[in-house]
Amino acid sequence: MAVSLPPATAQGIPQNIPRKELLILENPEGTIKNAGWFNIWAINAGSQSNGLQQAALDTLWYIDPEKGLDGAWDNSLAAEKPVYNADFTEMRVKLRRGLFWSDGVEFSSADVKATVDIQVKNPGMRFSAVLANNVASVETPDVETVIFKLKKSNSRFHTNFTVRWGAIWILPKHVFEKVEDPAKFDFNKPVSLGAYTLQSFDPDGKWYIWQLREDWQRSSLGRHGKPGPKYLAYIDPGPPDKRVIAQLNHELDVIHDIAPEGMFTLAKQDKGTRAWFKGFPYGHPDPTLPAVIFNTQNEHLKNRDVRWALALMIDVKAVTMAAYRGAATISAIAVPPTGIHPEAYHKPMEAWLKDFEIDTGKSKIKPYDPTVGKQIADMLRPSMGDQIPSDPAVIGNSFGLGWWKTNVAGAGELLTRAGFRKQGNQWLTPDGKPFVVRLMVEGDLRPVMTRAGTMIVQQWKQAGIDARIDVAQGTLLTRRAAGDFDAFIGWSVETWGGHQDLSYFMDSWHSQFVAEPGKPQPLRNWQRWTHPELDKIIEDIRKIDFDDPKGVELGRDYVKLMTREMPIIPLMAYNVFTAMDQTYWKGYPTADDPYANPVTNWGNSRYMFVRLKPAN
Amino acid sequence: MNAYFAYFAKRLVQFVVVVFIGVNLAFVITHASPIDPVEQSIAAVTSFGSTAPDAIAAMRSSLQELYGLKGTLAEQYVTFWSRVLRGDFGPSLSAFPTPVSALIGRALPWTAGLLIVSTLITWVLGNLLGGLAGYYQRSRTLKLMGVVAMGVHPIPYYIVALLLLIVFGFLWPVLPITGGSAMNLQQGWNWPFVSSVARHSILPALSLILIGLGSWFLGMRSLVSNIVTEDYVVYAETAGLDSRRVLGSYVMRNALAPQVTGLAMSLGGIFNGAVITEKVFGYPGVGTLLVDAVYAGDYGLVLGVTTVSIIAVSVGVLVIDLLYPLIDPRVELR
């Protein structure tokens, strides 16, 4: 029977849909257990990266981590940027008119108010807490105006309704007002505010197919043009080897993320495959910053000298080779080298970094080496040939600028000043015990970072630290929240990418939110680090507008403080190897035309739909 | 007959005790898991980034309340057993509020369909060929089969599965390599869907059959090799009975008893799902459900799957134990 049927790999092509009208994308959430749930406002109910947030939902604003179709900022359901009052206790929003839900009901301010009110009334819903904590009331003086009265001053409240990869999506009032318990309502079939509606889905959660609305002009995406694909299929293509096979067989147009080796295979075997960079290092730099994150509540790691000593023992070139086979974009500072940040932070701070000096007590060292990115490129050139750029500017964008020179002697001086002593090749703590550092990694769930961590542990061991790899597998989230680690590889810095403001992660770094040892830590200050200067910077940022240029200056102050204190050792951007097959579609976002983030699960990947055109 | 009823009662008590201990162990082990489902949920729902810390603290409290994790372990234990006795495992934590029973109910037909068919095929083929190989020991073809079975048997399962994937999914791409059916088909008793399901099951079933065949083959060959030297077989052959009758009525029938036990346990075990098979081939079954539940710290779902599995294996063993004295006169009731 097998040979009598047409060839097929993966799950084949969706039946009864012309391939030339269909874009097939990977849903990185895999197989969805409760496939028939589309109520994204309920916790854990269904998938959100199955096209629901990319194709069917919408909210007030978007910020693309790249340049965007018409700038990184996009007024989506809102007609203009948010307008705050002087003390940031009120946010006024003007909405677009002429937008309709897929069932023909016109979108209005009532939907925005319902989004807030329904979730505040039902504490178990996804955004209930954030809305209840912030919103005193919502007023809708007319169908196109929404006024949020806030409980306290908050100059970044709008970011809750601003998509980078997700946000608080607007729900349809006319549907939810008829529902008895909104938290237990499956929203199947979903009413769409986006350009697509659900065509069909697999009850076992392997695939979802969306169809372009006939009235796509009445969605907010419509003003950017007609989306190219009439159909979108978000699928679970299986593990990495199957993703590669499926794309080689042209049955998976966009792979969300594969290991570097998979990307190299595709680049070699399929000339139609395109990644963010045309050649090495291929990957799209995510606006996150993988780093060695210390638990600064650990007795020994409280000391800045110890943290800096561990940084100086690292050779980042070897780490990038181990993790990404060199296909990484390094960063010496605590901001990812992606989006707008190289221009806002990395390049302007080069001079400061070159002058930055550490006094070890015995000597003064200037640890910054501005040529490390170039060294990585030079190291790869013999084996990768023409794929490695020679233009310094391109090298800087692709591989990063500088990093810290490996300086084991300097590290030793810092440890000595901290009261440590060396016995043979073994560093002992001030109380005479071997200096043990357990570096937690996620295991095969995140192989790139695991390989980076393994290399760092080896380097620390060679320098005399009793370093150990601590594989957390599925327990990482729990242990990270509980502070049950000495150090781990991951990210606590995550930014907008397309906007220089650092509020995405920074507000939760204020000392008011740092948990006691053993207690769960709120999001993104896993290092549990506090500093009066940091609090001052955060408080100053809270008082200024999102677009205030002073925000960049405060951001640079933050970078300087982080460099001096080293509570995390920044390594590199999280490179996402998104592979895009050009057999059926052309016009994908790339480093040459960075109009959108190409990663399939991000809400703003919807912008690629309007730029994609049939290849033939 | 009284002896059989005593035996029946004893086995029934053993069954209840085994199930009770097994389910309790499953409860203890899952609750000793270092994975916190609340933190997993928080990480999932706050991954868009702009959630303030005080909101997260409020969310943590709401989730603990919602998931029923605020009570003591003893209270959770009582709730758990009261639900199990009603056949209700509560809601899944990682797919809240979908009931665990609904998730298992959706996954089980896939696993059962694949594993029952492949287990029966493997069992029948393995025993048949093994029996023939043990009886006709001079047959070159059957000897060669023995060599192949011994060669394939120790190969790790995932190697065989990956080889099949590469051969039939990439080098000669004629078979689907993932999923249970093609996309955009209406699930039900319609030909496009049924044929698609059959086609998608070929590679996973083939991998299971290739690996499973060897152990049944070797086991049966060994049993038959011993039985052919028994007096009653030698007597039957000496008496001039037809060799097919000797093989069927005297050899295979006596050799099958332990193999039937193995089959019953294998069939009971399908409720675990074929974890590696389902993962490698992206098959939508109970194995995948279980692994995902473990990673998500979804106590309810893990407990649901393991409880169903414990009961299924125990029932399988119980049924065999109860049937044995009736079908095999060598089993003595004491």
mmCIF file of N, CA, C and O in Angstrom, chain A residues 435-469:
data_model
loop_
_atom_site.group_PDB
_atom_site.id
_atom_site.type_symbol
_atom_site.label_atom_id
_atom_site.label_comp_id
_atom_site.label_asym_id
_atom_site.label_seq_id
_atom_site.Cartn_x
_atom_site.Cartn_y
_atom_site.Cartn_z
ATOM 1 N N PHE A 435 36.775 25.121 46.702
ATOM 2 C CA PHE A 435 35.799 26.074 46.176
ATOM 3 C C PHE A 435 34.961 25.360 45.114
ATOM 4 O O PHE A 435 35.386 25.168 43.982
ATOM 5 N N VAL A 436 33.763 24.957 45.523
ATOM 6 C CA VAL A 436 32.873 24.202 44.628
ATOM 7 C C VAL A 436 31.881 25.162 43.978
ATOM 8 O O VAL A 436 31.246 25.965 44.657
ATOM 9 N N VAL A 437 31.768 25.081 42.665
ATOM 10 C CA VAL A 437 30.722 25.830 41.951
ATOM 11 C C VAL A 437 29.955 24.839 41.075
ATOM 12 O O VAL A 437 30.525 24.235 40.172
ATOM 13 N N ARG A 438 28.688 24.655 41.397
ATOM 14 C CA ARG A 438 27.826 23.796 40.560
ATOM 15 C C ARG A 438 27.169 24.684 39.506
ATOM 16 O O ARG A 438 26.457 25.628 39.841
ATOM 17 N N LEU A 439 27.430 24.374 38.257
ATOM 18 C CA LEU A 439 26.838 25.147 37.165
ATOM 19 C C LEU A 439 25.659 24.355 36.597
ATOM 20 O O LEU A 439 25.847 23.317 35.971
ATOM 21 N N MET A 440 24.463 24.870 36.859
ATOM 22 C CA MET A 440 23.265 24.152 36.429
ATOM 23 C C MET A 440 22.988 24.406 34.945
ATOM 24 O O MET A 440 23.039 25.548 34.489
ATOM 25 N N VAL A 441 22.722 23.336 34.226
ATOM 26 C CA VAL A 441 22.328 23.451 32.815
ATOM 27 C C VAL A 441 21.023 22.677 32.630
ATOM 28 O O VAL A 441 20.665 21.836 33.455
ATOM 29 N N GLU A 442 20.378 22.973 31.527
ATOM 30 C CA GLU A 442 19.040 22.400 31.334
ATOM 31 C C GLU A 442 19.096 20.976 30.814
ATOM 32 O O GLU A 442 18.110 20.251 30.859
ATOM 33 N N GLY A 443 20.231 20.539 30.272
ATOM 34 C CA GLY A 443 20.329 19.194 29.710
ATOM 35 C C GLY A 443 19.918 19.198 28.252
ATOM 36 O O GLY A 443 20.022 20.220 27.577
ATOM 37 N N ASP A 444 19.444 18.054 27.772
ATOM 38 C CA ASP A 444 19.172 17.974 26.334
ATOM 39 C C ASP A 444 17.939 18.759 25.913
ATOM 40 O O ASP A 444 17.614 18.821 24.735
ATOM 41 N N LEU A 445 17.254 19.379 26.878
ATOM 42 C CA LEU A 445 16.147 20.243 26.490
ATOM 43 C C LEU A 445 16.674 21.532 25.849
ATOM 44 O O LEU A 445 15.977 22.206 25.123
ATOM 45 N N ARG A 446 17.908 21.923 26.204
ATOM 46 C CA ARG A 446 18.502 23.117 25.594
ATOM 47 C C ARG A 446 19.988 22.825 25.350
ATOM 48 O O ARG A 446 20.873 23.284 26.088
ATOM 49 N N PRO A 447 20.269 22.041 24.303
ATOM 50 C CA PRO A 447 21.626 21.508 24.130
ATOM 51 C C PRO A 447 22.695 22.563 23.926
ATOM 52 O O PRO A 447 23.827 22.396 24.385
ATOM 53 N N VAL A 448 22.364 23.653 23.253
ATOM 54 C CA VAL A 448 23.397 24.663 22.978
ATOM 55 C C VAL A 448 23.931 25.246 24.283
ATOM 56 O O VAL A 448 25.142 25.358 24.481
ATOM 57 N N MET A 449 23.020 25.602 25.170
ATOM 58 C CA MET A 449 23.454 26.183 26.434
ATOM 59 C C MET A 449 24.135 25.132 27.322
ATOM 60 O O MET A 449 25.036 25.441 28.096
ATOM 61 N N THR A 450 23.710 23.904 27.199
ATOM 62 C CA THR A 450 24.339 22.838 27.972
ATOM 63 C C THR A 450 25.790 22.653 27.543
ATOM 64 O O THR A 450 26.688 22.483 28.373
ATOM 65 N N ARG A 451 26.010 22.732 26.250
ATOM 66 C CA ARG A 451 27.390 22.601 25.757
ATOM 67 C C ARG A 451 28.230 23.788 26.197
ATOM 68 O O ARG A 451 29.399 23.636 26.547
ATOM 69 N N ALA A 452 27.650 24.972 26.213
ATOM 70 C CA ALA A 452 28.382 26.158 26.692
ATOM 71 C C ALA A 452 28.767 25.973 28.156
ATOM 72 O O ALA A 452 29.911 26.234 28.561
ATOM 73 N N GLY A 453 27.809 25.511 28.944
ATOM 74 C CA GLY A 453 28.062 25.318 30.378
ATOM 75 C C GLY A 453 29.138 24.282 30.628
ATOM 76 O O GLY A 453 29.990 24.446 31.512
ATOM 77 N N THR A 454 29.114 23.232 29.831
ATOM 78 C CA THR A 454 30.114 22.173 30.002
ATOM 79 C C THR A 454 31.509 22.712 29.722
ATOM 80 O O THR A 454 32.472 22.406 30.440
ATOM 81 N N MET A 455 31.623 23.527 28.687
ATOM 82 C CA MET A 455 32.937 24.108 28.365
ATOM 83 C C MET A 455 33.401 25.047 29.483
ATOM 84 O O MET A 455 34.573 25.035 29.882
ATOM 85 N N ILE A 456 32.499 25.843 30.013
ATOM 86 C CA ILE A 456 32.886 26.772 31.087
ATOM 87 C C ILE A 456 33.346 25.997 32.319
ATOM 88 O O ILE A 456 34.346 26.354 32.958
ATOM 89 N N VAL A 457 32.656 24.940 32.642
ATOM 90 C CA VAL A 457 33.056 24.116 33.790
ATOM 91 C C VAL A 457 34.466 23.553 33.578
ATOM 92 O O VAL A 457 35.299 23.544 34.493
ATOM 93 N N GLN A 458 34.728 23.110 32.364
ATOM 94 C CA GLN A 458 36.082 22.598 32.076
ATOM 95 C C GLN A 458 37.131 23.680 32.294
ATOM 96 O O GLN A 458 38.197 23.437 32.848
ATOM 97 N N GLN A 459 36.807 24.886 31.832
ATOM 98 C CA GLN A 459 37.781 25.986 31.968
ATOM 99 C C GLN A 459 37.997 26.358 33.430
ATOM 100 O O GLN A 459 39.118 26.618 33.859
ATOM 101 N N TRP A 460 36.925 26.370 34.203
ATOM 102 C CA TRP A 460 37.062 26.661 35.635
ATOM 103 C C TRP A 460 37.873 25.566 36.322
ATOM 104 O O TRP A 460 38.723 25.859 37.176
ATOM 105 N N LYS A 461 37.620 24.325 35.919
ATOM 106 C CA LYS A 461 38.372 23.219 36.526
ATOM 107 C C LYS A 461 39.865 23.376 36.246
ATOM 108 O O LYS A 461 40.702 23.197 37.136
ATOM 109 N N GLN A 462 40.185 23.692 34.997
ATOM 110 C CA GLN A 462 41.599 23.872 34.646
ATOM 111 C C GLN A 462 42.239 24.986 35.454
ATOM 112 O O GLN A 462 43.426 24.962 35.734
ATOM 113 N N ALA A 463 41.435 25.972 35.831
ATOM 114 C CA ALA A 463 41.973 27.096 36.601
ATOM 115 C C ALA A 463 41.979 26.811 38.108
ATOM 116 O O ALA A 463 42.367 27.675 38.895
ATOM 117 N N GLY A 464 41.540 25.615 38.516
ATOM 118 C CA GLY A 464 41.644 25.243 39.924
ATOM 119 C C GLY A 464 40.364 25.322 40.730
ATOM 120 O O GLY A 464 40.388 25.196 41.956
ATOM 121 N N ILE A 465 39.239 25.553 40.064
ATOM 122 C CA ILE A 465 37.945 25.579 40.778
ATOM 123 C C ILE A 465 37.362 24.159 40.756
ATOM 124 O O ILE A 465 37.453 23.461 39.748
ATOM 125 N N ASP A 466 36.748 23.743 41.828
ATOM 126 C CA ASP A 466 36.067 22.450 41.845
ATOM 127 C C ASP A 466 34.679 22.652 41.224
ATOM 128 O O ASP A 466 33.664 22.689 41.903
ATOM 129 N N ALA A 467 34.706 22.812 39.896
ATOM 130 C CA ALA A 467 33.454 23.115 39.185
ATOM 131 C C ALA A 467 32.775 21.823 38.749
ATOM 132 O O ALA A 467 33.442 20.850 38.421
ATOM 133 N N ARG A 468 31.458 21.845 38.766
ATOM 134 C CA ARG A 468 30.693 20.641 38.417
ATOM 135 C C ARG A 468 29.485 21.030 37.566
ATOM 136 O O ARG A 468 28.857 22.056 37.814
ATOM 137 N N ILE A 469 29.186 20.169 36.634
ATOM 138 C CA ILE A 469 27.967 20.362 35.841
ATOM 139 C C ILE A 469 26.796 19.773 36.629
ATOM 140 O O ILE A 469 26.902 18.704 37.211
#
